[in-house]
Short mmCIF file of C-alpha atoms and ligand atoms in Angstrom, two decimals:
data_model
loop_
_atom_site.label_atom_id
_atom_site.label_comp_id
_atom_site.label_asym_id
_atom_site.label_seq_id
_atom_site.Cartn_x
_atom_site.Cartn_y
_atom_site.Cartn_z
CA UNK A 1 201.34 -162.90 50.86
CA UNK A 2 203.03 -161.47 47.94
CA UNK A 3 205.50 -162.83 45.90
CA UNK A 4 206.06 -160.93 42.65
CA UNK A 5 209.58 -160.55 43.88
CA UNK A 6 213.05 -161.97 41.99
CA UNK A 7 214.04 -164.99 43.77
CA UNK A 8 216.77 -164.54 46.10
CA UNK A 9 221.06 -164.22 45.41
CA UNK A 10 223.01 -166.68 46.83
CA UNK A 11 225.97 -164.42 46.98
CA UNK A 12 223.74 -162.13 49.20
CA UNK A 13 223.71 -164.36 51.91
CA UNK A 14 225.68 -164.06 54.63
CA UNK A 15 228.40 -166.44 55.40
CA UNK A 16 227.32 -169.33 57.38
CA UNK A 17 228.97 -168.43 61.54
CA UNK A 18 231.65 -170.69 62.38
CA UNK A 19 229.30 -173.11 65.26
CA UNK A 20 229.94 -171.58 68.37
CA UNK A 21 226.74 -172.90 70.34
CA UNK A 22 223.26 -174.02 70.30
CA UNK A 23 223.05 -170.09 69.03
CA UNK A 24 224.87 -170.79 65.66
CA UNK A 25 222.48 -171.27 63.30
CA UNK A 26 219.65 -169.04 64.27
CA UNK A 27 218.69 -166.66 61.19
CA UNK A 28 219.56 -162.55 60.99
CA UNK A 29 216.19 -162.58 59.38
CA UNK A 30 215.95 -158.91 57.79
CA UNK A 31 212.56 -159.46 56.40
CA UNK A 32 211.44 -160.28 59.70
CA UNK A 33 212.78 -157.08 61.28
CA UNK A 34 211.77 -154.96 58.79
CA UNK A 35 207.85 -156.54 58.87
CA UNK A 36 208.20 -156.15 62.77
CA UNK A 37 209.41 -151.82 62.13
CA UNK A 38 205.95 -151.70 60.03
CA UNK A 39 204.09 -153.42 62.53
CA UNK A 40 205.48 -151.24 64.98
CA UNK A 41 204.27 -148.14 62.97
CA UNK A 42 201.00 -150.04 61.99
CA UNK A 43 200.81 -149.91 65.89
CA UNK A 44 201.28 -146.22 66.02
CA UNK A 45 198.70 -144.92 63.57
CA UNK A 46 195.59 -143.90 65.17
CA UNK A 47 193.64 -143.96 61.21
CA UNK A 48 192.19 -147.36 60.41
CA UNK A 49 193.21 -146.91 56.98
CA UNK A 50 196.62 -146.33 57.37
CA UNK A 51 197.22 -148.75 60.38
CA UNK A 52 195.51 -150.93 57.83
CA UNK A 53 198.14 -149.93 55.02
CA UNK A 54 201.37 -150.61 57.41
CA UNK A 55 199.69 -154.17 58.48
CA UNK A 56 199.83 -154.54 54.83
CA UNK A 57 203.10 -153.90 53.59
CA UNK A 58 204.67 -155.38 56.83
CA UNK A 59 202.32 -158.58 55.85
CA UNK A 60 204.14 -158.25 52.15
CA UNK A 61 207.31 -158.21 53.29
CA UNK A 62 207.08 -160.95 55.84
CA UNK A 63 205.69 -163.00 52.60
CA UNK A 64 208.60 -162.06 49.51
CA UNK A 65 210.53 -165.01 48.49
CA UNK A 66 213.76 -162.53 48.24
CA UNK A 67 216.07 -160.76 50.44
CA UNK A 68 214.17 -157.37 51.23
CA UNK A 69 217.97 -155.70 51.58
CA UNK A 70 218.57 -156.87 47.53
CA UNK A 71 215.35 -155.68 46.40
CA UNK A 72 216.26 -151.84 48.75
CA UNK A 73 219.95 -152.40 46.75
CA UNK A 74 218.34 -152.76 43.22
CA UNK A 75 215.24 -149.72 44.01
CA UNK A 76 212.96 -152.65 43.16
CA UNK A 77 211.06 -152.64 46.57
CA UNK A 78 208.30 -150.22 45.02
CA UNK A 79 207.18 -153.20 42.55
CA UNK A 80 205.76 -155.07 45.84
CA UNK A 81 202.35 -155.01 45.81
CA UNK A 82 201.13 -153.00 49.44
CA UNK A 83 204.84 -151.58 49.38
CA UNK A 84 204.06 -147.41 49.13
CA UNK A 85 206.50 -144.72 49.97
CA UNK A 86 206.29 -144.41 53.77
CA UNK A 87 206.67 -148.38 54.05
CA UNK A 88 209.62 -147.73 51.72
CA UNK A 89 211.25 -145.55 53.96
CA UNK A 90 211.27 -147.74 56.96
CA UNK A 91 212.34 -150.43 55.17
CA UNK A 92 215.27 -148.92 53.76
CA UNK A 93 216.35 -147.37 57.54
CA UNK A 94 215.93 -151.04 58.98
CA UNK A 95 218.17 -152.73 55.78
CA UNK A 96 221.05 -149.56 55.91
CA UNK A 97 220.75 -148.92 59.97
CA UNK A 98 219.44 -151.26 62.01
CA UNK A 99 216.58 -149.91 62.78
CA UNK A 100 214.35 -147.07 61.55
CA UNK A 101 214.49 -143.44 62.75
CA UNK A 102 211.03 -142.96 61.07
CA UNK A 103 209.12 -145.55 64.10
CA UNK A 104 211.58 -144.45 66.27
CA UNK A 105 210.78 -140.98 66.52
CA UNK A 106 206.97 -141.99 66.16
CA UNK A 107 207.33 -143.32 69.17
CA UNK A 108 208.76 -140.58 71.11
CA UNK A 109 206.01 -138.58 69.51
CA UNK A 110 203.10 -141.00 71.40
CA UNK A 111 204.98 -141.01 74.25
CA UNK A 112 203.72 -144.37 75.83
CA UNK A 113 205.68 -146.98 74.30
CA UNK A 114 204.66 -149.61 76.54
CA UNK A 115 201.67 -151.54 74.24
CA UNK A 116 204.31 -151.17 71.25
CA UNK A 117 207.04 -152.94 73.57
CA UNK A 118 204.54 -155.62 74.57
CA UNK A 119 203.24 -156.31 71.14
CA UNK A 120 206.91 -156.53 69.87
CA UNK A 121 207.39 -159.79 72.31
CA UNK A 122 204.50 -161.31 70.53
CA UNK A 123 206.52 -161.42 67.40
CA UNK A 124 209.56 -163.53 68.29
CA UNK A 125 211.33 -166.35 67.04
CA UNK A 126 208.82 -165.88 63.64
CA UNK A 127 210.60 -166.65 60.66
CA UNK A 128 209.73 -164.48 57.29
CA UNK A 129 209.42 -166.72 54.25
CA UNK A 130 212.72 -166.18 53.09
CA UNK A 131 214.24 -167.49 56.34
CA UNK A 132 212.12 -170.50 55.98
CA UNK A 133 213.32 -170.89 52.41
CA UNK A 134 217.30 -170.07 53.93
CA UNK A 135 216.74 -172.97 56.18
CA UNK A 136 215.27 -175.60 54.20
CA UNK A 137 218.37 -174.78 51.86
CA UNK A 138 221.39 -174.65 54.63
CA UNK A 139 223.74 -176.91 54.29
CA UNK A 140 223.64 -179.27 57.69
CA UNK A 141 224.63 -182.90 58.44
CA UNK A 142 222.29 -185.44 56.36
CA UNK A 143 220.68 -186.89 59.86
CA UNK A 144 219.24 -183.59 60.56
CA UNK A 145 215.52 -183.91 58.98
CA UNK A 146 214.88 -182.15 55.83
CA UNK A 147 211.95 -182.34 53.32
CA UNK A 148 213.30 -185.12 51.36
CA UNK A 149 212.84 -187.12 54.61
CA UNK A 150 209.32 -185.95 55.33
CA UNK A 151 206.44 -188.48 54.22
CA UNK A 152 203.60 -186.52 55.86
CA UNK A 153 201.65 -184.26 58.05
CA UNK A 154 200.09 -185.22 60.91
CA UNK A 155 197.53 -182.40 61.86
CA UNK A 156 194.92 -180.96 59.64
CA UNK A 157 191.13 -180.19 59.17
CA UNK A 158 188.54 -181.27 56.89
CA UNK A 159 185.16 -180.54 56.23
CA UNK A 160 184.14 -182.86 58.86
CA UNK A 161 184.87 -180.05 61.13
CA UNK A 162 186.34 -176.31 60.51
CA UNK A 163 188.28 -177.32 56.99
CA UNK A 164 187.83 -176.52 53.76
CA UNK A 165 187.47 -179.78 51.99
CA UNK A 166 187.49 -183.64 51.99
CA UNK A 167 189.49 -185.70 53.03
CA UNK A 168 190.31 -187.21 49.74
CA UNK A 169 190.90 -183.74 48.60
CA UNK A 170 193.39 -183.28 51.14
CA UNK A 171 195.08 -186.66 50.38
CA UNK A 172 195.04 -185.99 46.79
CA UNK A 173 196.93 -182.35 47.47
CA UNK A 174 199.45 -184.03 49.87
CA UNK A 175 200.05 -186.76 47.21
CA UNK A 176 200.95 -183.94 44.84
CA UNK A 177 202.84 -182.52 47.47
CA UNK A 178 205.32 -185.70 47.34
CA UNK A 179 203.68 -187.13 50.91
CA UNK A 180 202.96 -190.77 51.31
CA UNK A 181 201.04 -190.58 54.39
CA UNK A 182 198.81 -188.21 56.08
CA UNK A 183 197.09 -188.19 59.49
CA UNK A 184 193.23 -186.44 59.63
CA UNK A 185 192.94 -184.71 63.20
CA UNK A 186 189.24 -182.93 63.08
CA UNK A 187 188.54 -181.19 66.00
CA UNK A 188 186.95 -183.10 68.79
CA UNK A 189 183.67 -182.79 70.21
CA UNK A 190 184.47 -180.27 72.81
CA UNK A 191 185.06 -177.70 70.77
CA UNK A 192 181.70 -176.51 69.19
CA UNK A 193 183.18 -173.03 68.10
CA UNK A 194 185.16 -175.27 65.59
CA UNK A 195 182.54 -177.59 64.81
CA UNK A 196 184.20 -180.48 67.06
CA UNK A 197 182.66 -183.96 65.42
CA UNK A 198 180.41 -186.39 67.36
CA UNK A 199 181.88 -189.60 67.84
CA UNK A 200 179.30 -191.23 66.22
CA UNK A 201 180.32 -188.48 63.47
CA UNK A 202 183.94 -189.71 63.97
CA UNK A 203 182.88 -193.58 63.42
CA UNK A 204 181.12 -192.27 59.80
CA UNK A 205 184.97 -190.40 59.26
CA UNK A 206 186.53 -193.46 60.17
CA UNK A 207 184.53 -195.81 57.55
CA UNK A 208 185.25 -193.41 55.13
CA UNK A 209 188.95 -193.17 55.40
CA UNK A 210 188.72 -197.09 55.32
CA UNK A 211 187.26 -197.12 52.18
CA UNK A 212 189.62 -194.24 50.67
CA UNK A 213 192.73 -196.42 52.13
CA UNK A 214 191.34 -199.60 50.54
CA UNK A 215 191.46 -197.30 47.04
CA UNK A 216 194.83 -195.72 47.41
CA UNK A 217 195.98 -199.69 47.71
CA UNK A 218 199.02 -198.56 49.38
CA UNK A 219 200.54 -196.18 47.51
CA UNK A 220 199.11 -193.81 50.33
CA UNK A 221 198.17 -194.08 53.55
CA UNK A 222 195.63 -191.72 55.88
CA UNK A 223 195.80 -192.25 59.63
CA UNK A 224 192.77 -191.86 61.95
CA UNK A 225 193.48 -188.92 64.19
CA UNK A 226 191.45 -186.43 66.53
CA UNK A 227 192.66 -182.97 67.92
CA UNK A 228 191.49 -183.11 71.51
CA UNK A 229 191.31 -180.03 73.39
CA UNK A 230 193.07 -179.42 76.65
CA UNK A 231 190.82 -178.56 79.48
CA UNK A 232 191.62 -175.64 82.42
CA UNK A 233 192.72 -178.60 84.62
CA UNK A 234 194.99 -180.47 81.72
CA UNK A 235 192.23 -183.25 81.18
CA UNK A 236 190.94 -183.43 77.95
CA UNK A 237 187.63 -183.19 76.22
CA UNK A 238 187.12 -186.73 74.89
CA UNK A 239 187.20 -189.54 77.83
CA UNK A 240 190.14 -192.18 77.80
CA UNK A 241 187.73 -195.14 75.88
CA UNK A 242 186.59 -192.51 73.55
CA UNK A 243 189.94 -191.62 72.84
CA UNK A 244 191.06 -195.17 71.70
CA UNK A 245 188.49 -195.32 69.14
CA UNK A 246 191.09 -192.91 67.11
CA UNK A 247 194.99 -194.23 66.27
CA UNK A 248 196.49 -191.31 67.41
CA UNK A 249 195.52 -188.00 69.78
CA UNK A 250 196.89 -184.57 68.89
CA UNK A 251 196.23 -183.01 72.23
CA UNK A 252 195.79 -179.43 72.30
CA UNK A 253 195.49 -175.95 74.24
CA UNK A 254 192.37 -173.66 72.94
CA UNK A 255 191.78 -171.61 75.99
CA UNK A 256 193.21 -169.86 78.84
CA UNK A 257 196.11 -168.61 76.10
CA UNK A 258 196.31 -164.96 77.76
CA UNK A 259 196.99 -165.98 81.30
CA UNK A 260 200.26 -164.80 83.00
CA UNK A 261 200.46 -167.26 85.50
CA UNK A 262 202.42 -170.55 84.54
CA UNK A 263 200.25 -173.24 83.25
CA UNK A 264 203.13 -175.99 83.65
CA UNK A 265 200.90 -178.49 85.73
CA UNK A 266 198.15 -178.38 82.87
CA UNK A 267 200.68 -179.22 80.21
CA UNK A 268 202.28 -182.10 81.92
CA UNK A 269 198.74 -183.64 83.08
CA UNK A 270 197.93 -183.41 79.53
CA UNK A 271 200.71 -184.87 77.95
CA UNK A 272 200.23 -187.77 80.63
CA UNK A 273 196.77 -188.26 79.57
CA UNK A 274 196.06 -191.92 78.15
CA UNK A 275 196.12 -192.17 74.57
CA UNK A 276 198.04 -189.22 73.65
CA UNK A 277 200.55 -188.74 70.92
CA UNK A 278 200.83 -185.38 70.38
CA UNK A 279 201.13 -182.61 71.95
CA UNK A 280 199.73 -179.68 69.33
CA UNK A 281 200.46 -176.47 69.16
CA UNK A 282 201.90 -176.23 73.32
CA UNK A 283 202.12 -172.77 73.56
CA UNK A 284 198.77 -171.97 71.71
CA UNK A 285 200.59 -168.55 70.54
CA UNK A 286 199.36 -166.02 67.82
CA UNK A 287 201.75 -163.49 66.35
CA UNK A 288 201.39 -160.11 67.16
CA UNK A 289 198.48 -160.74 69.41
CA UNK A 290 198.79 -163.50 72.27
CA UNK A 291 201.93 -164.84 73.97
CA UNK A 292 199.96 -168.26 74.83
CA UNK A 293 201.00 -170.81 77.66
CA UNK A 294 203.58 -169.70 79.97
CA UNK A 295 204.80 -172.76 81.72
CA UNK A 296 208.00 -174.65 82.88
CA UNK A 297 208.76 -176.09 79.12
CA UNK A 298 211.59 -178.34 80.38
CA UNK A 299 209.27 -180.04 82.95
CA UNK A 300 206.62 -180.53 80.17
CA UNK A 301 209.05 -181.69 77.55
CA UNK A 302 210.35 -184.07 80.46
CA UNK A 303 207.33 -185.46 80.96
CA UNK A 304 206.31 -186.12 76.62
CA UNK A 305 209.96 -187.37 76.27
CA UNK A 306 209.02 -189.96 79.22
CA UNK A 307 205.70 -190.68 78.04
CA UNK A 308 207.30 -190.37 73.87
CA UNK A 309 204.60 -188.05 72.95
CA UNK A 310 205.54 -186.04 70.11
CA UNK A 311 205.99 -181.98 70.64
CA UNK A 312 204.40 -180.70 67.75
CA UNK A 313 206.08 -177.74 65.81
CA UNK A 314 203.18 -176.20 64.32
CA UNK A 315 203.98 -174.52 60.71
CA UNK A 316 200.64 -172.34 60.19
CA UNK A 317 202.35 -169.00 59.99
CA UNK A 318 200.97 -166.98 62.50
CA UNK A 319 201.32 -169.90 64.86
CA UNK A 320 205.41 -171.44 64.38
CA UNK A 321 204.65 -173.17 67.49
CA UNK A 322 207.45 -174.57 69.05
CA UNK A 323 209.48 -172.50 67.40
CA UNK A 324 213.38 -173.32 66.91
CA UNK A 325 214.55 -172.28 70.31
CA UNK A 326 212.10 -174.08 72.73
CA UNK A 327 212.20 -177.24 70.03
CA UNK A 328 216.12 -176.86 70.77
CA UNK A 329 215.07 -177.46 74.64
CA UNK A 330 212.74 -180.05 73.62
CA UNK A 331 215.39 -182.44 71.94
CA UNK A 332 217.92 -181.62 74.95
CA UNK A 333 215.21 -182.94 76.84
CA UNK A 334 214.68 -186.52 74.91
CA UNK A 335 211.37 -185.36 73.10
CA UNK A 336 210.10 -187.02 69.86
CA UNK A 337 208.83 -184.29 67.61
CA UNK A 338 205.29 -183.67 64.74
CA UNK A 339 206.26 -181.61 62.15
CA UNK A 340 202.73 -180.34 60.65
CA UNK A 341 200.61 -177.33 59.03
CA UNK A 342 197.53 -177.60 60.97
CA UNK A 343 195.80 -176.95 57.16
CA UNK A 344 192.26 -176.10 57.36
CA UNK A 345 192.64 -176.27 53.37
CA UNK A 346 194.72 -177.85 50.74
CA UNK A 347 196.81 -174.15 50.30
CA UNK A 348 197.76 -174.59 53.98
CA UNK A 349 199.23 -177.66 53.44
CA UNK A 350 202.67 -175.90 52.84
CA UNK A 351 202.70 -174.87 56.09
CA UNK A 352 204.99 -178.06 56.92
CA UNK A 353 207.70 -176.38 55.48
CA UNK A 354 207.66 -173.70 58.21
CA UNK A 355 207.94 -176.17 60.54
CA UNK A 356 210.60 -178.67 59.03
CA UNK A 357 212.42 -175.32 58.62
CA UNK A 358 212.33 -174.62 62.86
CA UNK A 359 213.23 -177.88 62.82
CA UNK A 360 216.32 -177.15 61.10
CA UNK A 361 217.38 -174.13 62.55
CA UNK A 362 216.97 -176.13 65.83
CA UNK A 363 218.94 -179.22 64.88
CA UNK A 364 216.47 -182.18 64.84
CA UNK A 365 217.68 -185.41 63.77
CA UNK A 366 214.98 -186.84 61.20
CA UNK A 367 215.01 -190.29 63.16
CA UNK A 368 212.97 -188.10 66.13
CA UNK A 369 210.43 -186.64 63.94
CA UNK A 370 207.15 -189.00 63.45
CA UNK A 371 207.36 -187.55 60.16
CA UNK A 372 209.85 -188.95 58.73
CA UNK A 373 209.09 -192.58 60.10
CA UNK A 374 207.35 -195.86 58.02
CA UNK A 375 203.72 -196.75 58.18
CA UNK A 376 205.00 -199.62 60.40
CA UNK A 377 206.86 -197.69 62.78
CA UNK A 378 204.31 -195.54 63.21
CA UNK A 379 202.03 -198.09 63.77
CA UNK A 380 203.86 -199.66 66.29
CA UNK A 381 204.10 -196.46 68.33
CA UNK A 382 200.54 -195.48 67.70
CA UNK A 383 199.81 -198.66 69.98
CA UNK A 384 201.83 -198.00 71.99
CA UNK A 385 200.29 -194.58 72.66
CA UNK A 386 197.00 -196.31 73.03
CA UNK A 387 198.44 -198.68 75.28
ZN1 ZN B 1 194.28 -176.51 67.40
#
């Protein structure tokens, strides 16, 4: 993503809503809606290259660290890398209009709006980078969590399955990050396509993340985790005694993500499962490409707030899953909450801070994210999990 751009203008924000509802603090994220117009026209072009061009600039935009309506104000837009003329245009009908006449008339042109309509429900609740950056910065009540709260992630890959490095790579980068704690959550056996570890694979993991604890003395801690995969029938791929040999479970959905049928009793037999802590990813979305799990998210939030597993909001970009307005039903409904960036590498790490944002936005208390809690705490609860 780029971001050549000048940092953002306080004064340019808006003024904060007077709190009306549970509505109140959800972002007008321009950046967003002017990505989403490009998209939208991306959609439209039958050319690879310039479908590939729009994809592009709407990817660029999506990414800038500023206020895409500042950088239309000052004529600096055309110093974004991807940015050319035609983007240009849309962008500047979306930040003066609305919305663009240039897709909108594209559209009439192809006549058959009904993919672009489809793909457009894909996209929401996604928050651009500079609406993740607006709510990590918004001024809110200090019990609401926030990054100085947040000690570590709890999801992320190494090279013991699909991720790019070691573990005490990854420890090393959170370290840097200002994390004291970290949880390691390969994927599980059952998912080959990912290079799911063995558990005698996961026993060599373990041993090693003894010894790297033993070396940190302390001053860092990595917890033992798996990310189990959630079978068609909401069992999971590792069996209940194989799932104790880890301290926590990240349980999570990696098929059936395109079904239009509600998935609700999958979800809750899942989060029921034995030994879970987690619940990853619950929708198992993808922006601008699959909706995920439909399902009854009450009745599944119900059932982790009874059984205090965690709902995880998932920071990986094209992912923000929960995003703020289902994580808003998922504290109404009790729920404990995981705060992570499912990295695959250390530059993915940073991905937390799409999800502490969501977080924000949806008005979690820091004392109900995992994140946020002491080695002891969440050992205690761990057990309990196991229980
Ligand atoms: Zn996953």
């Amino acid at each position: 993503m780029a971001t050549h751009a000048k940092p953002p203008r306080k004064s340019r924000q808006r003024p904060s809503r007077t709190v009306t509802g549970p509505s109140a603090l959800e972002p007008d994220d321009v950046n967003i809606r002017a990505a989403g117009a490009l998209y939208d026209m991306a959609a439209l072009q039958s050319a690879e290259r310039s479908r590939f061009g729009y994809k592009r600039a709407a990817k660029a935009v999506a990414g800038l660290p500023a206020l895409v309506s500042d950088l239309v104000e000052s004529g600096t837009l055309k110093e974004i890398p991807y940015v050319g003329p035609s983007s240009i245009r849309i962008i500047t009908e979306v930040v003066r209009d609305g919305r663009s006449a240039t897709v909108e008339s594209a559209i009439e042109r192809a006549g058959n709006p009904s993919r672009l309509v489809a793909g457009r429900r894909l996209r929401g609740n996604f928050l651009s980078h500079f609406a993740m950056q607006r709510a990590l910065a918004m001024n809110l009540p200090p019990h609401i969590v926030d990054k100085a709260a947040f000690r570590g992630d709890f999801q992320m890959h190494s090279q013991w399955s699909d991720g790019g490095e070691s573990i005490a790579t990854m420890a090393g980068a959170c370290q840097s990050l200002g994390h004291t704690c970290m949880g390691v959550t390969d994927h599980s056996y059952g998912l080959p396509i990912a290079r799911g570890i063995s558990m005698a694979a996961a026993a060599r993991q373990h041993t090693e993340i003894d010894k790297l604890n033993a070396r940190l003395e302390g001053t860092f801690r990595v917890f033992k985790g798996i990310e189990a995969n959630i079978l068609a029938d909401g069992n999971l791929d590792l069996q209940a005694e194989e799932r104790a040999a880890f301290e926590f479970v990240v349980a999570s959905p990696h098929s059936l993500l395109r079904r239009p049928e509600r998935q609700t009793e999958r979800m809750v037999a899942a989060v029921r499962a034995p030994s879970v802590a987690i619940l990853g990813h619950p929708r198992g979305r993808m922006f601008n490409s699959r909706a995920g799990v439909i399902a009854d998210w009450p009745r599944v939030f119900e059932a982790a707030a009874d059984r205090k597993v965690a709902v995880e909001l998932d920071g990986n970009w094209h992912r923000q899953d929960l995003d703020f307005e289902l994580a808003r039903l998922a504290l109404d409904a009790g729920c404990l909450f995981a705060l992570d960036s499912d990295a695959h590498s250390i530059g993915e790490l940073r991905f937390t801070d799409y999800a502490i944002a969501h977080a924000r936005i949806a008005g979690i208390p820091a004392d109900r994210v995992i994140n946020c809690w002491s080695n002891e705490a969440l050992d205690a609860w761990m057990e309990e999990r196991r229980g």
